[in-house]
Short mmCIF file of C-alpha atoms in Angstrom, two decimals:
data_model
loop_
_atom_site.label_atom_id
_atom_site.label_comp_id
_atom_site.label_asym_id
_atom_site.label_seq_id
_atom_site.Cartn_x
_atom_site.Cartn_y
_atom_site.Cartn_z
CA UNK A 138 -19.03 -12.25 -11.00
CA UNK A 139 -16.05 -11.01 -9.02
CA UNK A 140 -15.17 -7.33 -8.88
CA UNK A 141 -11.72 -7.95 -10.38
CA UNK A 142 -13.18 -9.93 -13.28
CA UNK A 143 -15.80 -7.24 -13.89
CA UNK A 144 -13.09 -4.61 -14.11
CA UNK A 145 -11.06 -6.71 -16.51
CA UNK A 146 -13.96 -7.48 -18.78
CA UNK A 147 -15.12 -3.87 -18.94
CA UNK A 148 -11.71 -2.28 -19.62
CA UNK A 149 -12.32 -2.04 -23.37
CA UNK A 150 -15.66 -0.35 -22.83
CA UNK A 151 -14.13 2.13 -20.40
CA UNK A 152 -11.33 2.95 -22.83
CA UNK A 153 -13.91 4.13 -25.33
CA UNK A 154 -14.69 7.05 -22.99
CA UNK A 155 -11.25 8.26 -21.89
CA UNK A 156 -10.77 11.10 -19.43
CA UNK A 157 -11.02 14.38 -21.28
CA UNK A 158 -13.59 13.24 -23.84
CA UNK A 159 -15.85 16.25 -24.31
CA UNK A 160 -18.94 14.02 -24.64
CA UNK A 161 -18.40 12.32 -21.29
CA UNK A 162 -21.21 14.29 -19.63
CA UNK A 163 -23.69 12.68 -22.02
CA UNK A 164 -22.60 9.25 -20.81
CA UNK A 165 -24.05 9.82 -17.33
CA UNK A 166 -27.81 9.32 -17.53
CA UNK A 167 -28.57 6.42 -15.17
CA UNK A 168 -27.39 4.62 -12.05
CA UNK A 169 -25.71 1.99 -14.23
CA UNK A 170 -23.75 4.72 -16.00
CA UNK A 171 -22.63 6.19 -12.68
CA UNK A 172 -21.52 2.77 -11.45
CA UNK A 173 -19.65 2.12 -14.69
CA UNK A 174 -17.81 5.40 -14.19
CA UNK A 175 -17.09 4.49 -10.58
CA UNK A 176 -15.65 1.12 -11.60
CA UNK A 177 -13.42 3.01 -14.00
CA UNK A 178 -11.98 4.90 -11.02
CA UNK A 179 -11.41 1.62 -9.20
CA UNK A 180 -9.61 0.35 -12.26
CA UNK A 181 -7.20 3.28 -11.90
CA UNK A 182 -6.56 2.46 -8.22
CA UNK A 183 -4.50 -0.54 -9.33
CA UNK A 184 -1.78 1.92 -10.38
CA UNK A 185 -1.26 2.90 -6.71
CA UNK A 186 -0.57 -0.59 -5.42
CA UNK A 187 1.30 -3.71 -6.43
CA UNK A 188 4.65 -2.70 -7.91
CA UNK A 189 4.14 1.00 -7.16
CA UNK A 190 3.53 0.50 -3.44
CA UNK A 191 6.47 -1.88 -3.13
CA UNK A 192 8.92 0.40 -4.95
CA UNK A 193 8.04 3.52 -2.97
CA UNK A 194 7.43 1.84 0.38
CA UNK A 195 9.87 -1.09 0.52
CA UNK A 196 12.67 -1.11 -2.09
CA UNK A 197 13.27 2.50 -1.08
CA UNK A 198 13.62 1.55 2.60
CA UNK A 199 15.72 -0.64 4.87
CA UNK A 200 13.81 -3.96 4.91
CA UNK A 201 14.37 -4.77 1.26
CA UNK A 202 17.19 -4.83 -1.23
CA UNK A 203 17.56 -5.80 -4.88
CA UNK A 204 18.07 -9.47 -5.62
CA UNK A 205 21.25 -10.74 -7.30
CA UNK A 206 21.35 -10.67 -11.12
CA UNK A 207 18.88 -7.77 -11.26
CA UNK A 208 19.71 -4.30 -12.55
CA UNK A 209 16.38 -2.57 -13.21
CA UNK A 210 15.70 -1.63 -9.57
CA UNK A 211 19.09 -0.42 -8.38
CA UNK A 212 18.04 3.22 -8.75
CA UNK A 213 15.33 2.63 -6.12
CA UNK A 214 17.66 0.76 -3.80
CA UNK A 215 20.59 3.18 -4.15
CA UNK A 216 18.66 6.48 -4.44
CA UNK A 217 20.08 7.26 -7.88
CA UNK A 218 16.80 7.88 -9.69
CA UNK A 219 16.27 10.79 -12.06
CA UNK A 220 13.56 13.43 -12.27
CA UNK A 221 11.61 11.28 -14.71
CA UNK A 222 11.06 8.46 -12.20
CA UNK A 223 7.64 9.72 -11.08
CA UNK A 224 6.17 10.49 -14.52
CA UNK A 225 4.08 7.32 -14.74
CA UNK A 226 2.94 7.65 -11.15
CA UNK A 227 1.91 11.28 -11.70
CA UNK A 228 -0.07 10.50 -14.84
CA UNK A 229 -1.83 7.50 -13.31
CA UNK A 230 -2.78 9.39 -10.17
CA UNK A 231 -4.18 12.39 -12.02
CA UNK A 232 -6.02 10.18 -14.50
CA UNK A 233 -7.71 8.55 -11.50
CA UNK A 234 -8.48 11.93 -9.94
CA UNK A 235 -10.03 13.18 -13.15
CA UNK A 236 -12.19 10.08 -13.48
CA UNK A 237 -13.32 10.46 -9.86
CA UNK A 238 -14.16 14.12 -10.50
CA UNK A 239 -16.27 13.12 -13.51
CA UNK A 240 -18.22 10.60 -11.45
CA UNK A 241 -18.80 13.08 -8.61
CA UNK A 242 -19.90 15.92 -10.90
CA UNK A 243 -22.06 14.09 -13.41
CA UNK A 244 -23.67 11.62 -11.00
CA UNK A 245 -24.97 14.59 -9.01
CA UNK A 246 -26.96 15.63 -12.10
CA UNK A 247 -28.64 12.24 -12.70
CA UNK A 248 -32.31 11.74 -11.82
CA UNK A 249 -31.63 9.10 -9.19
CA UNK A 250 -32.61 8.19 -5.63
CA UNK A 251 -30.89 10.77 -3.46
CA UNK A 252 -29.43 8.20 -1.10
CA UNK A 253 -27.87 6.15 -3.91
CA UNK A 254 -26.62 9.31 -5.55
CA UNK A 255 -24.98 10.53 -2.35
CA UNK A 256 -23.27 7.17 -1.84
CA UNK A 257 -21.79 7.10 -5.35
CA UNK A 258 -20.58 10.70 -5.15
CA UNK A 259 -19.08 10.12 -1.71
CA UNK A 260 -17.36 6.92 -2.87
CA UNK A 261 -15.85 8.73 -5.86
CA UNK A 262 -14.54 11.52 -3.64
CA UNK A 263 -13.05 8.99 -1.21
CA UNK A 264 -11.21 7.36 -4.12
CA UNK A 265 -10.00 10.80 -5.18
CA UNK A 266 -8.68 11.27 -1.64
CA UNK A 267 -6.77 8.00 -1.98
CA UNK A 268 -4.98 9.31 -5.07
CA UNK A 269 -4.15 12.61 -3.39
CA UNK A 270 -2.88 10.76 -0.30
CA UNK A 271 -0.36 8.90 -2.42
CA UNK A 272 0.64 12.04 -4.32
CA UNK A 273 1.22 14.18 -1.23
CA UNK A 274 3.30 11.51 0.52
CA UNK A 275 5.53 11.03 -2.50
CA UNK A 276 5.78 14.59 -3.83
CA UNK A 277 4.58 17.02 -1.18
CA UNK A 278 2.12 19.73 -2.22
CA UNK A 279 0.54 19.15 -5.64
CA UNK A 280 -2.09 20.87 -7.81
CA UNK A 281 -5.65 20.25 -6.59
CA UNK A 282 -8.44 19.54 -9.07
CA UNK A 283 -11.99 19.04 -7.84
CA UNK A 284 -13.77 19.26 -11.19
CA UNK A 285 -12.98 17.34 -14.38
CA UNK A 286 -10.45 18.80 -16.80
CA UNK A 287 -10.75 18.55 -20.57
CA UNK A 288 -7.77 18.76 -22.90
CA UNK A 289 -5.44 21.50 -21.67
CA UNK A 290 -7.88 23.09 -19.22
CA UNK A 291 -6.18 24.30 -16.04
CA UNK A 292 -2.80 23.12 -17.31
CA UNK A 293 -1.17 26.01 -15.44
CA UNK A 294 -2.63 25.20 -12.01
CA UNK A 295 0.09 25.78 -9.37
CA UNK A 296 0.97 23.46 -6.51
CA UNK A 297 -1.15 23.71 -3.37
CA UNK A 298 0.50 23.41 0.01
CA UNK A 299 0.78 20.08 1.81
CA UNK A 300 -1.80 21.26 4.37
CA UNK A 301 -4.24 22.25 1.62
CA UNK A 302 -3.95 18.83 0.00
CA UNK A 303 -4.55 17.12 3.33
CA UNK A 304 -7.60 19.30 3.91
CA UNK A 305 -9.19 17.84 0.76
CA UNK A 306 -8.14 14.29 1.66
CA UNK A 307 -9.47 14.41 5.21
CA UNK A 308 -12.68 16.17 4.23
CA UNK A 309 -13.56 13.61 1.56
CA UNK A 310 -12.71 10.56 3.68
CA UNK A 311 -14.57 11.98 6.69
CA UNK A 312 -17.63 12.46 4.50
CA UNK A 313 -17.29 8.87 3.28
CA UNK A 314 -17.02 7.54 6.84
CA UNK A 315 -20.33 9.25 7.65
CA UNK A 316 -22.16 8.67 4.36
CA UNK A 317 -21.22 5.20 3.12
CA UNK A 318 -22.73 1.97 4.42
CA UNK A 319 -20.63 -0.14 6.77
CA UNK A 320 -20.52 -3.09 4.38
CA UNK A 321 -19.69 -3.30 0.69
CA UNK A 322 -18.89 -5.79 -2.03
CA UNK A 323 -15.29 -6.95 -2.17
CA UNK A 324 -12.93 -4.25 -3.40
CA UNK A 325 -15.26 -1.29 -2.82
CA UNK A 326 -14.95 1.31 -0.10
CA UNK A 327 -17.30 1.53 2.86
CA UNK A 328 -17.52 3.52 6.10
CA UNK A 329 -15.20 1.20 8.04
CA UNK A 330 -12.56 1.36 5.31
CA UNK A 331 -12.80 5.16 5.30
CA UNK A 332 -12.26 5.18 9.08
CA UNK A 333 -9.28 2.82 8.75
CA UNK A 334 -7.69 5.04 6.11
CA UNK A 335 -8.33 8.12 8.25
CA UNK A 336 -6.61 6.41 11.18
CA UNK A 337 -3.54 5.74 9.07
CA UNK A 338 -3.46 9.22 7.57
CA UNK A 339 -3.89 10.97 10.93
CA UNK A 340 -1.07 8.81 12.31
CA UNK A 341 1.12 9.91 9.41
CA UNK A 342 0.28 13.51 10.29
CA UNK A 343 1.15 12.90 13.95
CA UNK A 344 -2.43 13.79 14.86
CA UNK A 345 -2.64 11.05 17.46
CA UNK A 346 -6.02 11.96 19.03
CA UNK A 347 -7.79 11.66 15.67
CA UNK A 348 -5.79 8.56 14.70
CA UNK A 349 -7.00 6.92 17.92
CA UNK A 350 -10.62 7.98 17.37
CA UNK A 351 -10.81 6.44 13.92
CA UNK A 352 -8.84 3.30 14.81
CA UNK A 353 -11.19 2.69 17.76
CA UNK A 354 -14.21 3.10 15.50
CA UNK A 355 -12.91 0.23 13.39
CA UNK A 356 -12.05 -1.88 16.44
CA UNK A 357 -15.33 -1.16 18.21
CA UNK A 358 -17.33 -2.05 15.09
CA UNK A 359 -16.57 -5.72 15.77
CA UNK A 360 -16.45 -6.29 12.02
CA UNK A 361 -12.80 -7.46 11.92
CA UNK A 362 -10.38 -9.70 13.76
CA UNK A 363 -6.98 -11.30 13.26
CA UNK A 364 -6.71 -14.59 11.42
CA UNK A 365 -5.63 -17.28 13.83
CA UNK A 366 -2.76 -18.09 11.43
CA UNK A 367 -0.57 -15.18 10.28
CA UNK A 368 0.05 -16.89 6.93
CA UNK A 369 -3.64 -16.76 6.04
CA UNK A 370 -3.50 -12.99 5.56
CA UNK A 371 -1.46 -13.55 2.36
CA UNK A 372 -3.14 -16.57 0.77
CA UNK A 373 -5.60 -16.60 -2.14
CA UNK A 374 -8.04 -18.93 -0.40
CA UNK A 375 -8.46 -16.37 2.41
CA UNK A 376 -8.98 -13.28 0.23
CA UNK A 377 -11.44 -10.76 1.69
CA UNK A 378 -11.30 -12.48 5.05
CA UNK A 379 -11.95 -11.30 8.58
CA UNK A 380 -8.60 -9.47 8.86
CA UNK A 381 -8.77 -7.74 5.49
CA UNK A 382 -10.21 -4.28 5.87
CA UNK A 383 -9.37 -3.23 2.33
CA UNK A 384 -7.75 -5.29 -0.41
CA UNK A 385 -7.04 -4.63 -4.08
CA UNK A 386 -8.78 -7.45 -5.92
CA UNK A 387 -6.96 -9.90 -8.19
CA UNK A 388 -8.11 -12.98 -10.07
CA UNK A 389 -5.67 -15.59 -11.35
CA UNK A 390 -5.59 -15.67 -15.13
CA UNK A 391 -7.69 -12.50 -15.44
CA UNK A 392 -5.78 -9.87 -13.50
CA UNK A 393 -2.68 -11.30 -11.87
CA UNK A 394 -0.97 -9.86 -8.80
CA UNK A 395 2.72 -9.33 -9.70
CA UNK A 396 3.98 -9.25 -6.11
CA UNK A 397 4.51 -12.99 -5.43
CA UNK A 398 6.69 -13.23 -8.54
CA UNK A 399 8.72 -10.16 -7.64
CA UNK A 400 9.57 -11.53 -4.21
CA UNK A 401 10.36 -15.09 -5.26
CA UNK A 402 13.95 -16.22 -5.91
CA UNK A 403 15.31 -14.98 -9.22
CA UNK A 404 15.49 -17.66 -11.93
CA UNK A 405 19.03 -18.91 -12.60
CA UNK A 406 20.46 -20.82 -15.55
CA UNK A 407 21.59 -24.42 -15.20
CA UNK A 408 20.36 -26.99 -12.72
CA UNK A 409 18.62 -24.43 -10.51
CA UNK A 410 16.67 -22.78 -13.30
CA UNK A 411 12.96 -22.08 -13.66
CA UNK A 412 11.67 -25.52 -12.76
CA UNK A 413 12.76 -25.35 -9.14
CA UNK A 414 10.70 -22.28 -8.28
CA UNK A 415 7.90 -22.40 -10.82
CA UNK A 416 7.12 -23.71 -14.26
CA UNK A 417 7.18 -20.22 -15.72
CA UNK A 418 9.86 -17.53 -16.05
CA UNK A 419 10.51 -16.06 -12.62
CA UNK A 420 10.60 -12.29 -12.14
CA UNK A 421 11.96 -12.32 -8.59
CA UNK A 422 13.77 -9.03 -8.05
CA UNK A 423 13.42 -8.02 -4.38
CA UNK A 424 15.12 -9.71 -1.42
CA UNK A 425 15.06 -9.07 2.34
CA UNK A 426 18.02 -6.99 3.44
CA UNK A 427 20.79 -8.42 5.61
CA UNK A 428 19.67 -6.07 8.40
CA UNK A 429 16.10 -7.33 8.22
CA UNK A 430 17.25 -10.95 8.31
CA UNK A 431 19.46 -10.28 11.34
CA UNK A 432 17.04 -8.11 13.32
CA UNK A 433 13.75 -9.94 12.75
CA UNK A 434 13.23 -11.91 15.99
CA UNK A 435 12.67 -15.66 15.89
CA UNK A 436 8.96 -16.45 15.71
CA UNK A 437 6.36 -18.19 13.61
CA UNK A 438 5.79 -14.84 11.87
CA UNK A 439 9.43 -14.73 10.81
CA UNK A 440 9.18 -18.25 9.38
CA UNK A 441 6.21 -17.16 7.27
CA UNK A 442 7.89 -13.92 6.15
CA UNK A 443 11.31 -15.15 4.99
CA UNK A 444 12.82 -18.54 4.14
CA UNK A 445 16.24 -19.91 3.24
CA UNK A 446 15.03 -22.88 1.17
CA UNK A 447 12.10 -24.14 -0.83
CA UNK A 448 10.81 -27.38 -2.25
CA UNK A 449 10.84 -28.19 -5.95
CA UNK A 450 7.55 -27.16 -7.52
CA UNK A 451 6.77 -30.81 -8.28
CA UNK A 452 6.80 -31.67 -4.57
CA UNK A 453 8.92 -34.73 -5.22
CA UNK A 454 12.42 -33.81 -6.36
CA UNK A 455 13.55 -32.30 -3.07
CA UNK A 456 14.58 -29.07 -1.39
CA UNK A 457 16.98 -26.43 -2.60
CA UNK A 458 18.67 -23.96 -0.26
CA UNK A 459 19.41 -20.41 -1.27
CA UNK A 460 23.08 -21.09 -0.57
CA UNK A 461 23.04 -24.01 -3.02
CA UNK A 462 21.58 -21.82 -5.73
CA UNK A 463 23.47 -18.56 -5.23
CA UNK A 464 26.54 -19.39 -3.18
CA UNK A 465 27.38 -18.70 0.48
CA UNK A 466 26.02 -15.39 1.79
CA UNK A 467 24.92 -14.00 -1.58
CA UNK A 468 21.15 -14.34 -1.24
CA UNK A 469 20.54 -16.26 2.00
CA UNK A 470 16.80 -15.60 2.31
CA UNK A 471 13.88 -14.73 0.07
CA UNK A 472 10.51 -13.16 0.97
CA UNK A 473 8.18 -16.14 1.33
CA UNK A 474 5.03 -14.59 2.81
CA UNK A 475 3.45 -14.05 -0.63
CA UNK A 476 4.41 -17.46 -2.06
CA UNK A 477 1.79 -18.44 -4.65
CA UNK A 478 3.71 -20.94 -6.76
CA UNK A 479 0.63 -23.14 -7.12
CA UNK A 480 -0.68 -20.62 -9.65
CA UNK A 481 2.67 -20.49 -11.49
CA UNK A 482 3.00 -16.75 -10.88
CA UNK A 483 -0.50 -16.03 -12.20
CA UNK A 484 -1.37 -15.03 -8.68
CA UNK A 485 -4.88 -14.27 -7.58
CA UNK A 486 -3.90 -13.27 -4.05
CA UNK A 487 -5.25 -9.82 -3.22
CA UNK A 488 -3.00 -6.91 -2.25
CA UNK A 489 -3.47 -5.80 1.36
CA UNK A 490 -4.02 -2.04 1.52
CA UNK A 491 -4.90 -2.14 5.22
CA UNK A 492 -5.64 -5.03 7.55
CA UNK A 493 -6.79 -5.32 11.13
CA UNK A 494 -3.31 -5.89 12.57
CA UNK A 495 -2.33 -2.47 11.26
CA UNK A 496 -5.34 -0.86 12.96
CA UNK A 497 -4.46 -2.49 16.30
CA UNK A 498 -0.92 -1.12 16.04
CA UNK A 499 -2.16 2.33 15.03
CA UNK A 500 -4.45 2.35 18.06
CA UNK A 501 -1.60 1.23 20.33
CA UNK A 502 0.80 3.87 19.03
CA UNK A 503 -1.76 6.67 19.15
CA UNK A 504 -2.89 5.69 22.65
CA UNK A 505 0.70 5.88 23.87
CA UNK A 506 0.86 9.48 22.68
CA UNK A 507 -2.58 10.54 23.91
CA UNK A 508 -2.40 8.91 27.36
CA UNK A 509 0.74 6.85 27.82
CA UNK A 510 -0.55 5.49 31.13
CA UNK A 511 -3.53 3.79 29.49
CA UNK A 512 -2.87 0.04 29.63
CA UNK A 513 -5.22 -0.65 26.70
CA UNK A 514 -2.29 -0.04 24.35
CA UNK A 515 -0.71 -3.25 25.65
CA UNK A 516 -3.88 -5.21 24.89
CA UNK A 517 -3.72 -4.09 21.27
CA UNK A 518 -0.02 -4.63 20.59
CA UNK A 519 0.12 -7.90 22.51
CA UNK A 520 -2.78 -9.29 20.50
CA UNK A 521 -0.59 -8.91 17.41
CA UNK A 522 2.45 -10.42 19.14
CA UNK A 523 0.45 -13.37 20.49
CA UNK A 524 -0.65 -14.33 16.98
CA UNK A 525 2.92 -13.86 15.70
CA UNK A 526 4.45 -16.29 18.24
CA UNK A 527 1.84 -18.96 17.44
CA UNK A 528 1.88 -20.66 20.82
CA UNK A 529 5.64 -20.59 21.47
CA UNK A 530 5.74 -18.87 24.86
CA UNK A 531 9.41 -17.83 24.63
CA UNK A 532 8.95 -16.00 21.31
CA UNK A 533 7.77 -12.38 21.35
CA UNK A 534 6.55 -12.28 24.96
CA UNK A 535 3.87 -9.79 25.93
CA UNK A 536 5.06 -6.23 26.48
CA UNK A 537 4.40 -4.46 29.75
CA UNK A 538 5.74 -1.63 31.92
CA UNK A 539 7.54 0.28 29.16
CA UNK A 540 8.31 3.98 29.30
CA UNK A 541 6.53 6.12 26.75
CA UNK A 542 9.67 6.36 24.61
CA UNK A 543 10.40 2.64 24.84
CA UNK A 544 6.84 1.90 23.75
CA UNK A 545 7.34 4.20 20.75
CA UNK A 546 10.36 2.12 19.76
CA UNK A 547 8.53 -1.15 20.39
CA UNK A 548 5.48 -0.32 18.30
CA UNK A 549 7.58 0.91 15.39
CA UNK A 550 9.55 -2.35 15.46
CA UNK A 551 6.32 -4.34 15.68
CA UNK A 552 5.03 -2.57 12.60
CA UNK A 553 8.32 -3.27 10.83
CA UNK A 554 7.99 -7.03 11.17
CA UNK A 555 4.21 -7.45 11.19
CA UNK A 556 3.69 -5.35 8.03
CA UNK A 557 6.98 -6.27 6.35
CA UNK A 558 6.98 -5.93 2.54
CA UNK A 559 3.40 -4.62 2.44
CA UNK A 560 4.41 -1.12 1.34
CA UNK A 561 4.52 0.64 4.73
CA UNK A 562 8.13 0.70 5.93
CA UNK A 563 9.49 3.83 4.22
CA UNK A 564 6.44 5.84 5.24
CA UNK A 565 6.72 4.73 8.88
CA UNK A 566 10.36 5.82 8.98
CA UNK A 567 9.59 9.15 7.34
CA UNK A 568 6.71 10.06 9.63
CA UNK A 569 8.86 9.23 12.65
CA UNK A 570 11.79 11.31 11.35
CA UNK A 571 14.08 8.27 11.18
CA UNK A 572 14.35 7.67 7.45
CA UNK A 573 17.62 9.44 6.69
CA UNK A 574 19.53 8.11 9.70
CA UNK A 575 18.26 4.57 9.15
CA UNK A 576 19.18 4.48 5.48
CA UNK A 577 22.58 6.10 6.06
CA UNK A 578 23.32 3.52 8.76
CA UNK A 579 22.66 0.91 6.07
CA UNK A 580 25.33 2.55 3.90
CA UNK A 581 23.01 4.40 1.52
CA UNK A 582 24.00 7.81 0.19
CA UNK A 583 20.72 9.64 0.78
CA UNK A 584 20.72 13.42 0.57
CA UNK A 585 18.27 15.29 2.82
CA UNK A 586 16.13 16.45 -0.09
CA UNK A 587 15.32 12.86 -1.08
CA UNK A 588 12.70 12.63 1.61
CA UNK A 589 10.50 13.77 -1.29
CA UNK A 590 10.60 12.46 -4.82
CA UNK A 591 10.95 14.78 -7.84
CA UNK A 592 8.07 16.36 -9.69
CA UNK A 593 8.42 14.87 -13.20
CA UNK A 594 10.48 17.20 -15.41
CA UNK A 595 7.95 16.79 -18.20
CA UNK A 596 5.17 18.15 -15.98
CA UNK A 597 7.32 21.12 -14.97
CA UNK A 598 7.90 21.89 -18.66
CA UNK A 599 4.17 21.63 -19.43
CA UNK A 600 3.06 23.79 -16.50
CA UNK A 601 4.98 27.07 -16.05
CA UNK A 602 3.52 27.46 -12.55
CA UNK A 603 4.64 24.04 -11.33
CA UNK A 604 7.74 24.39 -9.14
CA UNK A 605 10.21 21.55 -8.62
CA UNK A 606 10.98 20.09 -5.20
CA UNK A 607 14.14 21.43 -3.59
CA UNK A 608 17.29 19.64 -4.65
CA UNK A 609 15.89 18.18 -7.85
#
């Protein structure tokens, strides 16, 4: 039974023991109980990815824009959101943290093999770190909870500093990298995944020596490689493949990934209605920006990432261009890399949290900062570019002989196009200090304080010690 299906089938059972239930401690009496609690935490992880990751990491950045005939995402695209925007995100993240705290606390009290117990506790804490990582990027310093809360316990906990939150995150993931096995069933964390996440987080913190250490651990493990074909990284039939370090698990018809539908062309009335894209109502709402279309260099990777036409779903009727459907220049390209029309938008393609190409680029960027004369950085970045050009020698030639600053620019651009629409772009711009200038150059009215999102007003009202971010 797949992990995604297990989660779906056990949701009703998990809901019978919600976070905050005073009898929850009595639930934990065996290894099976601890694993059931752990799977409940994994179930909460879905709230961090899919639509959430795309809104915060892509719609809110320069690669993406809102498709024509869509109004529900303009606040993300135009930076006009209110203080209530993050309420659902806040609640989901802290629900996941509380569930992880329950697993860590109560599993430690079970009469169980010490090795198995340590693995489950460490896995729960690593998942807790994942929730805090998302919170601190979005909101800055937040309240830290390391034991379960019941009802209104600790409702007045103040915000910790950003550094204090990162201390918890890095401690728990470091423990996981040392404690967990190097292999795991699909969708569960292991030591290599913990190292990969540490590499990304240290990069975000501009701690390049540690980013390089953890990226090299993943590379040197020999457990991962690039797919020969870039397109395979985004196809259902290649889920949990050699390039996928960590994926959120989906299963068509059981738990569907919403991303392919969000990136497909928006359904239109008349002759170019639903039947041309899929046999179901199309939710397409996000398009590549004009800047992305213009600046993405010609390559096989580009042809996988965006397209200006598509065939009728029946494979017989013919091809429609975006210009035919929307008019000249209105919506010239759509994001095609997640196309899963065969499943009629009930997509079972997994969501990529981190894949091997990302680790190679992290290693290259960190190496440039640690020892810019080390030529190994070119091996790593050029491996990604070689796959992207797919045998066309004139596309994306190997890089060599760049200054340290030019390499910084090159690796950021490589990340932009290699990881496009996977939820990373806004965070890359922010960590490099380029977010505000980039978005303003695109004509967006972004005030300085919007580098952080608002603490939900409702949470500020509930907690008298919870201060709002500046400007909100």
